[in-house]
Amino acid sequence: MSELVPGGNVPLPDGPVSVRVPGGFDVSALVTDEGGKVGGDADFVFYNQPEAPGARLHGDRLTVDPARLRPGATRVTVAVSPSDPRTALGALPSPTLHVTDARGRAVTRFTPARPRQETVLLLAEFYRRGEGWKLRALGQGYADGLAGLARDFGVEVVEDTAASDVRSPAAPAAPRGPAAGPDGFLALVNSARTAAGSRPVTADVRLVSAARDHAAAMAAAGTLSVETRDGVSVHQRVVRAGYTYLTVGEHLVSGPRTPAEFVAHCLGTERTRRTLHAAFTHTGWAYASDGGSGVTFWTVLWAVPFTADGLTRTTAEVVDLTNRERAAAGLPALAVDPRLTAAAQAHSADMVARDFYSHTDPDGGGPWDRAAAAGAGRRAVGENIACGQRSPAEVVEGWMNSPGHRANILKAAFTHIGIGLAGGGRAGTYWTQLLGG
């Protein structure tokens, strides 16, 4: 039996497979297509709807039979939440996913890092690869409950009136403190994006909530800052609001009094214009006035939600850009090693979860230790890390502009590579590039 780390995967045997999470947890599952969306509300399997074609929930055991899933289904995502809604997920032991085959034989096991503020945890996903199926360990958290999780996967969630007042992006709830959502903002930014050839973004209530909190905190302090006096960064506010992101960007601006002035400001410089036009899908915005000076402080957030497919595409792009640099230097391409990938993904997730940024983790482990623990028996190991970059192009460019990181990328002895990234730390997205030979 294998023991998975975040990002690790294992092939599944033919026939039905069962997963079980012992302890005080409710198990749920979402059946999705290649686009990561459900085909309808019936694709959400949970305690109030325990069965769908190819997926059945009985107690704490979920049985998935890939051959019997609905047509077009290519993925089943497994999540857990506290069975007692009065209990915080972080107050329970870290959930352990046990996977068995049709005969009850152990296939694999996965224990993620212990949750903190999250209320729901994505544990793993079944996914089709060619003619077979595999299981990938995730360990990604949500702070918005099952409703927020289901909504991100395309389930139509009907809530009571009080809840909808809080959650509707079209009519944001009354802000805390002086923050307020400016009318006409979305139409203005989407007009600017369309003119630049970028796709429109949609408002997300969780990003709106995070923006309000950050704008109010900056106004109270009277200063622009990524991290405010309470010790919380704008990127951490995004995750705490329940939005798990693959990519995030922000505009922190003081001065503009209207949405039109804000957009004009962003179009005024290359750096701010690049963020306004970038390939984000969601936005949230707020402004607040400093009671003393009357200066207006803006927080505008831009993001792409986390999906397993998105993670795969992003890491593949980092590999491709890295190999282009090697080709330009006359070096052979690096091959992707799933074990190095698992170790790199685990390190990025660990830096976010334990709030550090270093090649050495708080337990004293280094790149060699992580590669060995993942089963990558490489004679030579090198590691590049980065944080804050918003795209594969940015992170590879940054590494190539740094002599030490560049030397790792262009080292002839390296033959294999693994990439990991995780969002939600103080600096935004944390990247790990693990090289071996």
Short mmCIF file of C-alpha atoms in Angstrom, two decimals:
data_model
loop_
_atom_site.label_atom_id
_atom_site.label_comp_id
_atom_site.label_asym_id
_atom_site.label_seq_id
_atom_site.Cartn_x
_atom_site.Cartn_y
_atom_site.Cartn_z
CA MET A 1 0.00 0.00 0.00
CA SER A 2 1.31 3.46 -0.89
CA GLU A 3 1.19 6.58 1.28
CA LEU A 4 0.37 9.66 -0.80
CA VAL A 5 1.59 13.24 -0.34
CA PRO A 6 -0.27 16.30 -1.72
CA GLY A 7 -0.15 16.16 -5.51
CA GLY A 8 0.84 12.47 -5.54
CA ASN A 9 -1.20 9.96 -7.53
CA VAL A 10 -1.70 6.21 -7.83
CA PRO A 11 -3.35 4.05 -10.52
CA LEU A 12 -6.64 2.44 -9.51
CA PRO A 13 -7.59 -1.21 -10.01
CA ASP A 14 -10.49 -2.09 -12.28
CA GLY A 15 -13.94 -2.12 -10.74
CA PRO A 16 -15.46 -0.17 -7.85
CA VAL A 17 -13.19 1.48 -5.28
CA SER A 18 -14.19 2.63 -1.80
CA VAL A 19 -12.85 5.53 0.23
CA ARG A 20 -13.42 5.95 3.94
CA VAL A 21 -12.54 8.78 6.32
CA PRO A 22 -12.94 7.57 9.91
CA GLY A 23 -13.66 10.02 12.70
CA GLY A 24 -16.13 12.87 13.01
CA PHE A 25 -16.31 13.69 9.30
CA ASP A 26 -19.01 13.86 6.63
CA VAL A 27 -17.82 12.68 3.22
CA SER A 28 -19.16 14.23 0.01
CA ALA A 29 -18.29 13.96 -3.69
CA LEU A 30 -18.72 15.99 -6.87
CA VAL A 31 -18.91 14.26 -10.26
CA THR A 32 -17.55 16.56 -12.98
CA ASP A 33 -16.55 16.72 -16.63
CA GLU A 34 -13.29 17.88 -18.25
CA GLY A 35 -14.21 21.51 -17.51
CA GLY A 36 -14.36 20.80 -13.78
CA LYS A 37 -18.11 21.48 -13.55
CA VAL A 38 -21.00 19.24 -12.56
CA GLY A 39 -23.59 18.32 -15.18
CA GLY A 40 -26.38 19.20 -12.74
CA ASP A 41 -27.27 19.27 -9.06
CA ALA A 42 -27.61 15.46 -9.11
CA ASP A 43 -23.80 15.23 -9.46
CA PHE A 44 -23.34 16.44 -5.86
CA VAL A 45 -23.28 13.39 -3.56
CA PHE A 46 -23.62 14.18 0.15
CA TYR A 47 -25.62 13.17 3.24
CA ASN A 48 -28.90 14.61 1.88
CA GLN A 49 -28.34 13.10 -1.61
CA PRO A 50 -26.29 9.95 -1.07
CA GLU A 51 -26.34 8.44 -4.54
CA ALA A 52 -25.56 9.29 -8.17
CA PRO A 53 -24.71 7.03 -11.14
CA GLY A 54 -21.40 5.37 -10.23
CA ALA A 55 -21.11 6.97 -6.77
CA ARG A 56 -22.80 5.91 -3.54
CA LEU A 57 -22.36 7.22 -0.01
CA HIS A 58 -23.13 4.98 2.96
CA GLY A 59 -22.13 6.37 6.33
CA ASP A 60 -18.47 7.45 6.15
CA ARG A 61 -17.78 5.23 3.12
CA LEU A 62 -18.00 6.45 -0.48
CA THR A 63 -17.94 3.83 -3.25
CA VAL A 64 -17.03 4.95 -6.76
CA ASP A 65 -17.43 2.73 -9.83
CA PRO A 66 -15.87 4.66 -12.74
CA ALA A 67 -17.49 2.41 -15.35
CA ARG A 68 -20.95 3.37 -14.09
CA LEU A 69 -20.49 7.15 -13.91
CA ARG A 70 -22.77 9.26 -16.08
CA PRO A 71 -21.67 9.85 -19.71
CA GLY A 72 -19.07 12.61 -19.94
CA ALA A 73 -17.92 12.29 -16.33
CA THR A 74 -14.11 12.23 -16.06
CA ARG A 75 -13.51 13.18 -12.44
CA VAL A 76 -14.88 12.61 -8.93
CA THR A 77 -13.65 15.00 -6.22
CA VAL A 78 -13.89 13.82 -2.60
CA ALA A 79 -14.35 16.33 0.24
CA VAL A 80 -14.83 16.14 4.00
CA SER A 81 -16.43 18.46 6.54
CA PRO A 82 -17.21 18.09 10.28
CA SER A 83 -20.20 15.82 10.88
CA ASP A 84 -21.12 18.10 13.80
CA PRO A 85 -21.52 21.63 12.37
CA ARG A 86 -20.72 23.09 15.81
CA THR A 87 -17.22 21.56 15.64
CA ALA A 88 -14.45 23.37 13.78
CA LEU A 89 -12.59 21.25 11.22
CA GLY A 90 -9.30 22.32 12.79
CA ALA A 91 -10.46 20.98 16.17
CA LEU A 92 -10.63 17.44 14.75
CA PRO A 93 -7.66 15.18 14.00
CA SER A 94 -6.34 15.55 10.48
CA PRO A 95 -8.63 13.39 8.28
CA THR A 96 -7.07 10.25 6.80
CA LEU A 97 -8.41 8.91 3.51
CA HIS A 98 -8.33 5.11 3.25
CA VAL A 99 -8.79 3.64 -0.24
CA THR A 100 -9.69 -0.03 -0.79
CA ASP A 101 -10.55 -2.14 -3.84
CA ALA A 102 -13.67 -4.25 -4.42
CA ARG A 103 -12.24 -7.05 -2.26
CA GLY A 104 -11.45 -4.74 0.63
CA ARG A 105 -7.70 -4.74 0.00
CA ALA A 106 -5.85 -1.51 0.80
CA VAL A 107 -4.83 0.54 -2.25
CA THR A 108 -3.46 3.76 -0.75
CA ARG A 109 -3.81 6.20 2.12
CA PHE A 110 -3.51 9.98 2.42
CA THR A 111 -3.33 12.28 5.45
CA PRO A 112 -3.14 16.02 4.62
CA ALA A 113 -1.79 18.77 6.83
CA ARG A 114 -4.16 19.57 9.69
CA PRO A 115 -6.74 22.20 8.64
CA ARG A 116 -6.82 25.59 10.32
CA GLN A 117 -9.58 28.06 9.38
CA GLU A 118 -11.03 25.84 6.62
CA THR A 119 -14.52 24.36 7.02
CA VAL A 120 -14.28 21.88 4.11
CA LEU A 121 -11.24 20.02 2.81
CA LEU A 122 -10.80 18.61 -0.70
CA LEU A 123 -9.03 15.35 0.06
CA ALA A 124 -8.59 13.62 -3.29
CA GLU A 125 -9.91 13.19 -6.80
CA PHE A 126 -10.52 10.22 -9.05
CA TYR A 127 -9.64 11.13 -12.64
CA ARG A 128 -9.54 9.36 -15.97
CA ARG A 129 -6.15 9.04 -17.66
CA GLY A 130 -6.37 7.37 -21.07
CA GLU A 131 -8.36 4.16 -20.64
CA GLY A 132 -7.66 3.88 -16.92
CA TRP A 133 -8.38 5.78 -13.73
CA LYS A 134 -6.07 7.23 -11.10
CA LEU A 135 -6.44 8.88 -7.70
CA ARG A 136 -4.63 12.13 -6.82
CA ALA A 137 -4.15 13.49 -3.28
CA LEU A 138 -5.20 17.15 -2.92
CA GLY A 139 -5.45 18.55 0.63
CA GLN A 140 -6.99 21.88 -0.45
CA GLY A 141 -9.22 23.79 1.98
CA TYR A 142 -12.38 25.89 1.71
CA ALA A 143 -13.60 28.34 4.35
CA ASP A 144 -17.10 28.78 2.90
CA GLY A 145 -18.67 25.43 3.82
CA LEU A 146 -20.27 22.87 1.54
CA ALA A 147 -22.37 25.58 -0.12
CA GLY A 148 -19.28 27.48 -1.27
CA LEU A 149 -17.60 24.28 -2.44
CA ALA A 150 -20.68 23.16 -4.39
CA ARG A 151 -21.13 26.60 -5.95
CA ASP A 152 -17.57 26.62 -7.31
CA PHE A 153 -18.23 23.29 -9.00
CA GLY A 154 -21.40 24.60 -10.66
CA VAL A 155 -24.09 23.34 -8.28
CA GLU A 156 -27.07 25.71 -7.94
CA VAL A 157 -27.20 26.48 -4.21
CA VAL A 158 -30.45 27.91 -2.85
CA GLU A 159 -30.03 29.66 0.49
CA ASP A 160 -32.36 31.51 2.79
CA THR A 161 -32.97 35.26 2.46
CA ALA A 162 -30.49 36.26 5.14
CA ALA A 163 -27.74 34.23 3.53
CA SER A 164 -28.44 35.49 0.03
CA ASP A 165 -28.16 39.08 1.26
CA VAL A 166 -24.59 38.29 2.25
CA ARG A 167 -23.59 36.14 -0.73
CA SER A 168 -24.99 37.86 -3.81
CA PRO A 169 -22.24 39.64 -5.81
CA ALA A 170 -24.87 41.74 -7.57
CA ALA A 171 -26.04 43.26 -4.29
CA PRO A 172 -23.23 43.18 -1.72
CA ALA A 173 -24.17 43.32 1.94
CA ALA A 174 -23.63 46.53 3.86
CA PRO A 175 -19.88 46.75 4.46
CA ARG A 176 -18.16 46.72 7.80
CA GLY A 177 -16.68 50.10 8.67
CA PRO A 178 -16.38 52.64 5.83
CA ALA A 179 -15.83 50.18 2.96
CA ALA A 180 -18.36 50.14 0.11
CA GLY A 181 -18.68 48.40 -3.25
CA PRO A 182 -18.62 51.10 -5.98
CA ASP A 183 -21.46 51.06 -8.53
CA GLY A 184 -20.49 50.63 -12.17
CA PHE A 185 -17.07 49.21 -11.39
CA LEU A 186 -17.50 45.87 -13.14
CA ALA A 187 -18.76 47.39 -16.39
CA LEU A 188 -15.81 49.79 -16.50
CA VAL A 189 -13.09 47.21 -15.88
CA ASN A 190 -14.63 44.76 -18.35
CA SER A 191 -14.78 47.48 -20.98
CA ALA A 192 -11.06 48.12 -20.44
CA ARG A 193 -10.32 44.38 -20.57
CA THR A 194 -12.33 43.88 -23.76
CA ALA A 195 -10.50 46.78 -25.43
CA ALA A 196 -7.22 45.03 -24.63
CA GLY A 197 -8.44 41.66 -25.94
CA SER A 198 -8.91 40.12 -22.47
CA ARG A 199 -11.99 38.18 -21.41
CA PRO A 200 -14.45 39.79 -18.99
CA VAL A 201 -14.24 38.92 -15.30
CA THR A 202 -17.18 38.16 -13.02
CA ALA A 203 -17.74 39.38 -9.48
CA ASP A 204 -17.19 36.88 -6.68
CA VAL A 205 -18.73 37.62 -3.29
CA ARG A 206 -15.81 36.05 -1.41
CA LEU A 207 -13.33 38.34 -3.18
CA VAL A 208 -15.65 41.29 -2.47
CA SER A 209 -15.65 40.34 1.23
CA ALA A 210 -11.85 40.05 1.35
CA ALA A 211 -11.45 43.37 -0.48
CA ARG A 212 -13.77 45.12 1.96
CA ASP A 213 -11.88 43.87 4.97
CA HIS A 214 -8.53 44.90 3.52
CA ALA A 215 -9.66 48.33 2.32
CA ALA A 216 -11.16 49.07 5.73
CA ALA A 217 -7.94 47.96 7.49
CA MET A 218 -5.78 50.17 5.24
CA ALA A 219 -8.08 53.15 5.80
CA ALA A 220 -7.99 52.65 9.56
CA ALA A 221 -4.18 52.70 9.45
CA GLY A 222 -4.04 55.48 6.85
CA THR A 223 -1.52 53.64 4.69
CA LEU A 224 -1.32 51.30 1.70
CA SER A 225 0.03 47.87 2.62
CA VAL A 226 -0.13 44.25 1.50
CA GLU A 227 -0.15 43.21 5.16
CA THR A 228 -2.10 45.37 7.62
CA ARG A 229 -1.63 46.03 11.33
CA ASP A 230 -3.56 42.90 12.27
CA GLY A 231 -0.80 40.82 10.66
CA VAL A 232 -3.04 39.54 7.86
CA SER A 233 -2.03 39.92 4.22
CA VAL A 234 -4.49 40.58 1.43
CA HIS A 235 -3.75 37.11 0.01
CA GLN A 236 -4.56 35.45 3.33
CA ARG A 237 -7.86 37.36 3.44
CA VAL A 238 -8.80 35.81 0.09
CA VAL A 239 -8.38 32.26 1.41
CA ARG A 240 -10.06 33.08 4.72
CA ALA A 241 -13.06 34.34 2.77
CA GLY A 242 -13.36 30.87 1.21
CA TYR A 243 -11.80 31.45 -2.22
CA THR A 244 -9.09 28.86 -2.95
CA TYR A 245 -7.10 30.28 -5.82
CA LEU A 246 -4.69 29.06 -8.45
CA THR A 247 -3.59 32.61 -9.34
CA VAL A 248 -4.21 35.90 -7.56
CA GLY A 249 -3.42 39.55 -8.21
CA GLU A 250 -4.30 42.81 -6.53
CA HIS A 251 -4.44 46.56 -6.94
CA LEU A 252 -3.87 48.48 -3.70
CA VAL A 253 -4.37 52.11 -4.58
CA SER A 254 -5.06 55.38 -2.76
CA GLY A 255 -6.46 58.57 -4.25
CA PRO A 256 -9.08 57.73 -6.93
CA ARG A 257 -12.57 58.78 -5.85
CA THR A 258 -14.67 56.95 -8.44
CA PRO A 259 -14.49 53.71 -10.44
CA ALA A 260 -13.66 55.74 -13.55
CA GLU A 261 -10.72 57.39 -11.80
CA PHE A 262 -9.54 54.01 -10.53
CA VAL A 263 -9.55 52.46 -14.02
CA ALA A 264 -7.79 55.52 -15.45
CA HIS A 265 -5.12 55.15 -12.76
CA CYS A 266 -4.60 51.46 -13.61
CA LEU A 267 -4.26 52.22 -17.31
CA GLY A 268 -1.61 54.83 -16.55
CA THR A 269 1.41 52.56 -16.01
CA GLU A 270 2.61 49.32 -17.56
CA ARG A 271 2.71 47.45 -14.25
CA THR A 272 -0.85 48.30 -13.15
CA ARG A 273 -2.18 47.94 -16.70
CA ARG A 274 -0.68 44.43 -16.97
CA THR A 275 -2.62 43.31 -13.87
CA LEU A 276 -5.87 44.88 -15.12
CA HIS A 277 -5.55 43.00 -18.43
CA ALA A 278 -4.21 39.67 -17.09
CA ALA A 279 -5.97 36.33 -17.59
CA PHE A 280 -8.05 36.38 -14.41
CA THR A 281 -11.63 35.14 -14.25
CA HIS A 282 -13.02 36.68 -11.04
CA THR A 283 -12.77 39.98 -9.22
CA GLY A 284 -13.80 41.61 -5.96
CA TRP A 285 -13.49 45.28 -5.09
CA ALA A 286 -13.99 47.82 -2.29
CA TYR A 287 -12.87 51.25 -1.18
CA ALA A 288 -12.77 53.01 2.17
CA SER A 289 -12.00 56.57 3.24
CA ASP A 290 -9.56 57.59 5.93
CA GLY A 291 -11.69 59.51 8.42
CA GLY A 292 -8.92 62.01 9.12
CA SER A 293 -7.54 62.94 5.71
CA GLY A 294 -10.43 61.83 3.56
CA VAL A 295 -8.06 59.82 1.31
CA THR A 296 -9.78 56.89 -0.40
CA PHE A 297 -8.10 53.49 -0.19
CA TRP A 298 -8.93 50.85 -2.80
CA THR A 299 -8.50 47.09 -2.73
CA VAL A 300 -9.27 45.29 -5.99
CA LEU A 301 -8.65 41.55 -6.17
CA TRP A 302 -8.28 39.42 -9.28
CA ALA A 303 -8.12 35.64 -9.23
CA VAL A 304 -8.47 32.29 -10.97
CA PRO A 305 -9.99 29.54 -8.78
CA PHE A 306 -8.00 26.42 -7.96
CA THR A 307 -8.81 23.30 -9.96
CA ALA A 308 -6.74 20.16 -10.37
CA ASP A 309 -6.74 20.64 -14.16
CA GLY A 310 -5.57 24.22 -13.72
CA LEU A 311 -2.75 23.08 -11.48
CA THR A 312 -1.68 20.51 -14.08
CA ARG A 313 -1.72 23.09 -16.89
CA THR A 314 0.21 25.66 -14.84
CA THR A 315 2.96 23.29 -13.74
CA ALA A 316 3.28 21.97 -17.31
CA GLU A 317 3.80 25.53 -18.54
CA VAL A 318 6.58 26.08 -15.98
CA VAL A 319 8.27 22.90 -17.21
CA ASP A 320 7.93 24.01 -20.83
CA LEU A 321 9.38 27.47 -20.14
CA THR A 322 12.24 25.92 -18.15
CA ASN A 323 13.07 23.56 -21.01
CA ARG A 324 13.04 26.45 -23.49
CA GLU A 325 15.75 28.13 -21.41
CA ARG A 326 17.77 24.91 -21.40
CA ALA A 327 17.31 24.48 -25.15
CA ALA A 328 18.57 28.03 -25.71
CA ALA A 329 21.69 27.06 -23.76
CA GLY A 330 22.16 23.88 -25.79
CA LEU A 331 21.04 21.58 -22.98
CA PRO A 332 18.63 18.61 -23.19
CA ALA A 333 15.09 18.95 -21.90
CA LEU A 334 14.18 17.85 -18.37
CA ALA A 335 11.64 15.03 -18.05
CA VAL A 336 8.82 15.33 -15.51
CA ASP A 337 9.28 13.01 -12.53
CA PRO A 338 5.98 12.43 -10.64
CA ARG A 339 7.91 11.84 -7.41
CA LEU A 340 9.78 15.15 -7.69
CA THR A 341 6.44 16.76 -8.56
CA ALA A 342 4.84 15.33 -5.43
CA ALA A 343 7.72 16.57 -3.26
CA ALA A 344 7.63 20.04 -4.86
CA GLN A 345 3.87 20.32 -4.43
CA ALA A 346 4.11 19.22 -0.81
CA HIS A 347 6.78 21.85 -0.08
CA SER A 348 4.74 24.68 -1.63
CA ALA A 349 1.68 23.60 0.36
CA ASP A 350 3.78 23.33 3.52
CA MET A 351 5.20 26.86 3.11
CA VAL A 352 1.63 28.19 2.92
CA ALA A 353 0.26 26.04 5.74
CA ARG A 354 3.12 26.72 8.19
CA ASP A 355 3.78 30.30 7.09
CA PHE A 356 7.47 30.09 6.17
CA TYR A 357 9.55 30.69 3.06
CA SER A 358 12.75 28.67 2.95
CA HIS A 359 14.48 25.65 1.43
CA THR A 360 14.60 24.28 5.00
CA ASP A 361 11.25 23.49 6.60
CA PRO A 362 10.52 24.13 10.31
CA ASP A 363 11.44 20.51 11.09
CA GLY A 364 14.88 20.90 9.52
CA GLY A 365 14.11 18.99 6.32
CA GLY A 366 15.66 20.10 3.03
CA PRO A 367 15.25 19.35 -0.69
CA TRP A 368 17.17 16.06 -0.42
CA ASP A 369 14.92 14.87 2.41
CA ARG A 370 11.73 15.78 0.55
CA ALA A 371 12.86 14.09 -2.67
CA ALA A 372 13.87 10.93 -0.80
CA ALA A 373 10.60 10.83 1.18
CA ALA A 374 8.67 10.98 -2.10
CA GLY A 375 10.67 8.04 -3.44
CA ALA A 376 12.79 10.00 -5.94
CA GLY A 377 16.17 8.28 -5.77
CA ARG A 378 18.23 10.97 -7.48
CA ARG A 379 22.01 11.32 -7.07
CA ALA A 380 21.83 15.09 -7.48
CA VAL A 381 19.00 17.35 -6.25
CA GLY A 382 18.51 21.09 -6.63
CA GLU A 383 15.63 23.33 -5.64
CA ASN A 384 14.37 26.76 -6.69
CA ILE A 385 11.58 28.47 -4.75
CA ALA A 386 9.74 31.74 -5.32
CA CYS A 387 6.70 33.56 -3.98
CA GLY A 388 4.39 36.30 -5.23
CA GLN A 389 4.72 35.67 -8.97
CA ARG A 390 1.37 35.48 -10.74
CA SER A 391 2.17 33.29 -13.74
CA PRO A 392 4.61 30.63 -15.01
CA ALA A 393 6.26 33.26 -17.23
CA GLU A 394 6.88 35.56 -14.24
CA VAL A 395 8.34 32.86 -12.03
CA VAL A 396 10.68 31.41 -14.68
CA GLU A 397 11.81 34.90 -15.66
CA GLY A 398 12.56 35.66 -12.01
CA TRP A 399 14.59 32.50 -11.60
CA MET A 400 16.55 33.16 -14.79
CA ASN A 401 17.36 36.68 -13.56
CA SER A 402 18.87 35.27 -10.36
CA PRO A 403 22.38 33.75 -10.74
CA GLY A 404 21.87 30.91 -8.27
CA HIS A 405 18.45 29.90 -9.58
CA ARG A 406 19.66 30.23 -13.18
CA ALA A 407 22.58 27.92 -12.43
CA ASN A 408 20.19 25.26 -11.17
CA ILE A 409 18.00 25.49 -14.28
CA LEU A 410 21.03 25.27 -16.59
CA LYS A 411 22.89 22.55 -14.72
CA ALA A 412 23.82 19.83 -17.22
CA ALA A 413 23.72 17.08 -14.57
CA PHE A 414 19.99 17.50 -14.01
CA THR A 415 17.71 15.27 -16.08
CA HIS A 416 14.33 15.46 -14.32
CA ILE A 417 12.01 18.07 -12.85
CA GLY A 418 8.97 18.49 -10.63
CA ILE A 419 6.91 21.67 -10.09
CA GLY A 420 4.58 22.60 -7.23
CA LEU A 421 2.60 25.71 -6.37
CA ALA A 422 0.15 26.68 -3.65
CA GLY A 423 -1.73 29.89 -2.90
CA GLY A 424 -2.88 31.48 0.34
CA GLY A 425 0.32 32.52 2.08
CA ARG A 426 1.35 36.04 3.02
CA ALA A 427 3.04 36.61 -0.35
CA GLY A 428 0.35 35.02 -2.50
CA THR A 429 1.45 32.03 -4.58
CA TYR A 430 4.42 29.90 -3.46
CA TRP A 431 6.34 28.06 -6.19
CA THR A 432 8.77 25.12 -5.88
CA GLN A 433 10.94 23.74 -8.68
CA LEU A 434 12.69 20.51 -7.73
CA LEU A 435 15.44 19.26 -10.06
CA GLY A 436 17.17 15.91 -10.04
CA GLY A 437 19.73 13.91 -11.90
#
